[in-house]
Coordinates of N, CA and C in Angstrom, one line a residue:
M1 N 55.2 -15.4 -138.5 CA 55.2 -14.5 -137.5 C 54.3 -14.7 -136.4
K2 N 54.8 -14.7 -135.0 CA 53.8 -15.0 -133.9 C 53.3 -13.9 -133.6
K3 N 51.9 -13.9 -132.9 CA 51.4 -12.8 -132.2 C 52.2 -11.9 -131.4
R4 N 52.9 -12.7 -130.6 CA 53.8 -12.0 -129.4 C 54.9 -11.2 -130.2
D5 N 55.2 -11.5 -131.5 CA 56.2 -10.7 -132.2 C 55.5 -9.4 -132.7
I6 N 54.3 -9.4 -132.7 CA 53.7 -8.1 -133.5 C 53.7 -6.9 -132.5
I7 N 53.5 -7.4 -131.2 CA 53.5 -6.1 -130.3 C 55.0 -5.5 -130.1
K8 N 54.7 -4.1 -130.3 CA 56.0 -3.4 -130.4 C 56.7 -3.2 -128.8
Q9 N 58.0 -2.8 -128.7 CA 58.6 -2.9 -127.5 C 58.1 -1.7 -126.6
D10 N 57.7 -0.5 -127.2 CA 57.0 0.6 -126.5 C 55.7 0.0 -125.8
D11 N 54.8 -0.7 -126.9 CA 53.6 -1.2 -126.3 C 53.7 -2.3 -125.1
K12 N 54.9 -3.0 -125.2 CA 55.2 -4.0 -124.2 C 55.5 -3.3 -122.8
N13 N 56.4 -2.2 -123.0 CA 56.6 -1.4 -121.7 C 55.4 -0.8 -121.1
D14 N 54.5 -0.2 -122.1 CA 53.1 0.3 -121.5 C 52.4 -0.6 -120.9
I15 N 52.3 -1.9 -121.5 CA 51.5 -2.9 -120.8 C 52.2 -3.3 -119.5
K16 N 53.4 -3.6 -119.2 CA 54.1 -3.9 -118.1 C 53.8 -2.9 -116.9
L17 N 53.9 -1.4 -117.5 CA 53.5 -0.3 -116.5 C 52.2 -0.5 -116.0
W18 N 51.3 -0.7 -116.9 CA 49.9 -0.9 -116.6 C 49.5 -2.1 -115.5
V19 N 50.2 -3.1 -115.9 CA 50.1 -4.3 -115.0 C 50.6 -4.1 -113.6
N20 N 51.7 -3.5 -113.6 CA 52.4 -3.2 -112.5 C 51.6 -2.1 -111.5
T21 N 51.0 -1.2 -112.2 CA 50.2 -0.1 -111.5 C 49.0 -0.8 -111.0
W22 N 48.2 -1.7 -111.5 CA 47.2 -2.3 -111.0 C 47.7 -3.3 -109.9
K23 N 48.6 -3.8 -110.1 CA 49.1 -4.8 -108.9 C 49.2 -3.9 -107.7
R24 N 49.8 -2.7 -107.6 CA 49.9 -1.9 -106.4 C 48.6 -1.4 -106.0
A25 N 47.8 -0.9 -107.0 CA 46.5 -0.4 -106.7 C 45.7 -1.6 -106.0
G26 N 45.8 -2.8 -106.6 CA 45.1 -4.0 -106.1 C 45.4 -4.0 -104.6
K27 N 46.6 -4.0 -104.3 CA 47.0 -4.3 -102.8 C 46.4 -3.0 -102.0
N28 N 46.6 -1.7 -102.5 CA 46.0 -0.6 -101.7 C 44.3 -0.7 -101.7
L29 N 43.8 -1.3 -102.6 CA 42.3 -1.3 -102.7 C 41.9 -2.5 -101.7
D30 N 42.7 -3.5 -101.4 CA 42.3 -4.5 -100.6 C 42.5 -4.0 -99.2
K31 N 43.5 -3.5 -98.9 CA 43.7 -2.5 -97.6 C 42.6 -1.7 -97.3
L32 N 41.9 -0.8 -98.4 CA 40.9 0.0 -98.0 C 39.7 -0.9 -98.0
K33 N 39.4 -1.9 -98.6 CA 38.2 -2.7 -98.4 C 38.3 -3.3 -97.0
N34 N 39.3 -3.6 -96.6 CA 39.5 -4.4 -95.2 C 39.1 -3.3 -94.2
M35 N 39.6 -2.1 -94.3 CA 39.6 -1.0 -93.3 C 38.0 -0.7 -93.4
E36 N 37.5 -0.4 -94.4 CA 35.9 -0.2 -94.5 C 35.2 -1.2 -93.8
L37 N 35.4 -2.5 -94.0 CA 34.7 -3.4 -93.2 C 34.9 -3.5 -91.8
Q38 N 36.2 -3.2 -91.4 CA 36.6 -3.2 -90.0 C 35.6 -1.9 -89.0
L39 N 35.5 -1.0 -90.1 CA 35.0 0.3 -89.6 C 33.4 0.6 -89.6
F40 N 32.9 -0.6 -90.5 CA 31.5 -0.4 -90.7 C 30.6 -0.5 -89.5
D41 N 29.6 0.3 -89.5 CA 28.8 0.2 -88.2 C 27.8 -0.7 -88.4
Y42 N 27.7 -1.9 -87.8 CA 26.6 -2.8 -88.3 C 25.4 -2.4 -87.5
K43 N 25.5 -1.9 -86.4 CA 24.2 -1.6 -85.4 C 23.5 -0.4 -86.4
K44 N 24.3 0.5 -86.7 CA 23.7 1.5 -87.5 C 22.9 1.2 -88.9
N45 N 23.6 0.3 -89.3 CA 23.3 -0.2 -90.8 C 22.6 -1.4 -90.7
Q46 N 22.0 -1.9 -89.5 CA 21.7 -3.3 -89.7 C 20.4 -3.6 -90.4
H47 N 19.6 -2.5 -90.9 CA 18.5 -2.7 -92.1 C 19.3 -3.0 -93.2
I48 N 20.5 -2.6 -93.6 CA 21.1 -2.9 -94.8 C 21.5 -4.5 -94.8
V49 N 22.2 -4.8 -93.7 CA 22.6 -6.1 -93.6 C 21.4 -7.1 -93.6
D50 N 20.2 -6.7 -93.0 CA 19.1 -7.7 -93.0 C 18.6 -7.7 -94.2
D51 N 18.2 -6.6 -95.1 CA 17.9 -6.8 -96.3 C 18.6 -7.6 -97.2
M52 N 20.2 -7.5 -97.2 CA 20.8 -8.4 -98.0 C 20.8 -9.9 -97.5
L53 N 20.6 -10.0 -96.5 CA 20.4 -11.6 -96.0 C 18.9 -12.1 -96.6
Q54 N 17.9 -11.1 -96.4 CA 16.5 -11.6 -96.9 C 16.7 -11.8 -98.3
L55 N 17.4 -11.0 -99.1 CA 17.5 -10.9 -100.5 C 18.2 -12.5 -100.9
A56 N 19.0 -12.9 -100.2 CA 19.8 -14.1 -100.4 C 18.8 -15.2 -100.0
Y57 N 18.2 -15.0 -99.1 CA 17.2 -16.2 -98.6 C 16.0 -16.2 -99.7
K58 N 15.6 -15.0 -100.2 CA 14.5 -15.1 -101.1 C 15.0 -16.0 -102.4
F59 N 16.2 -15.7 -102.7 CA 16.7 -16.4 -104.1 C 17.4 -17.8 -103.9
S60 N 17.5 -18.3 -102.6 CA 18.2 -19.4 -102.4 C 17.2 -20.6 -103.0
K61 N 18.1 -21.6 -103.3 CA 17.4 -22.9 -103.8 C 17.5 -24.0 -102.7
E62 N 16.7 -24.8 -102.7 CA 16.7 -26.0 -101.6 C 17.5 -26.9 -102.1
R63 N 18.5 -27.4 -101.5 CA 19.6 -28.4 -102.0 C 19.3 -29.7 -101.1
K64 N 19.5 -30.8 -101.9 CA 19.3 -32.1 -101.4 C 20.6 -32.6 -100.6
Y65 N 21.5 -32.1 -101.1 CA 22.7 -32.3 -100.2 C 23.7 -31.2 -100.0
S66 N 24.7 -31.4 -99.3 CA 25.6 -30.2 -99.1 C 26.7 -30.0 -99.8
G67 N 27.2 -31.1 -100.5 CA 28.4 -31.3 -101.4 C 29.5 -31.8 -100.5
L68 N 29.4 -32.0 -99.5 CA 30.4 -32.5 -98.5 C 30.9 -33.6 -99.2
V69 N 30.4 -34.9 -99.7 CA 30.6 -36.0 -100.2 C 31.6 -35.7 -101.6
E70 N 31.1 -34.9 -102.4 CA 31.8 -34.4 -103.5 C 33.4 -33.8 -103.0
Q71 N 33.2 -33.1 -102.1 CA 34.5 -32.3 -101.3 C 35.4 -33.4 -100.9
Q72 N 34.9 -34.5 -100.2 CA 35.7 -35.5 -99.6 C 36.3 -36.2 -100.8
K73 N 35.6 -36.5 -102.0 CA 36.2 -37.0 -103.3 C 37.6 -36.4 -103.8
Y74 N 37.4 -35.0 -104.1 CA 38.3 -34.1 -104.3 C 39.6 -34.4 -103.3
F75 N 39.4 -34.1 -101.9 CA 40.5 -34.3 -101.1 C 41.0 -35.6 -101.2
I76 N 40.4 -36.7 -101.6 CA 41.1 -38.1 -101.5 C 42.0 -38.0 -102.9
E77 N 41.4 -37.3 -104.0 CA 42.2 -37.6 -105.1 C 43.6 -36.6 -105.1
I78 N 43.3 -35.5 -104.2 CA 44.4 -34.7 -104.4 C 45.6 -35.3 -103.4
A79 N 45.0 -36.0 -102.3 CA 46.0 -36.7 -101.4 C 46.8 -37.7 -102.1
R80 N 46.3 -38.3 -103.2 CA 47.0 -39.4 -103.8 C 48.3 -38.9 -104.6

């Protein structure tokens, strides 16, 4: 008996409902996130943005290369 045969039909229906519910919720959450970003008052909250950028700078690591060469290798492989 395979694992997929163990799941009862009721459970399959519940899982499908759950997945579809989150798909719809995901779309609405994306819309909400985009709206919040568009309405965000950067001037009023500039200190928050500055703090986040400072944090990123504080924990950044120096890179000896940009990764552009590797990226070009991938593009060449994909194009073949």
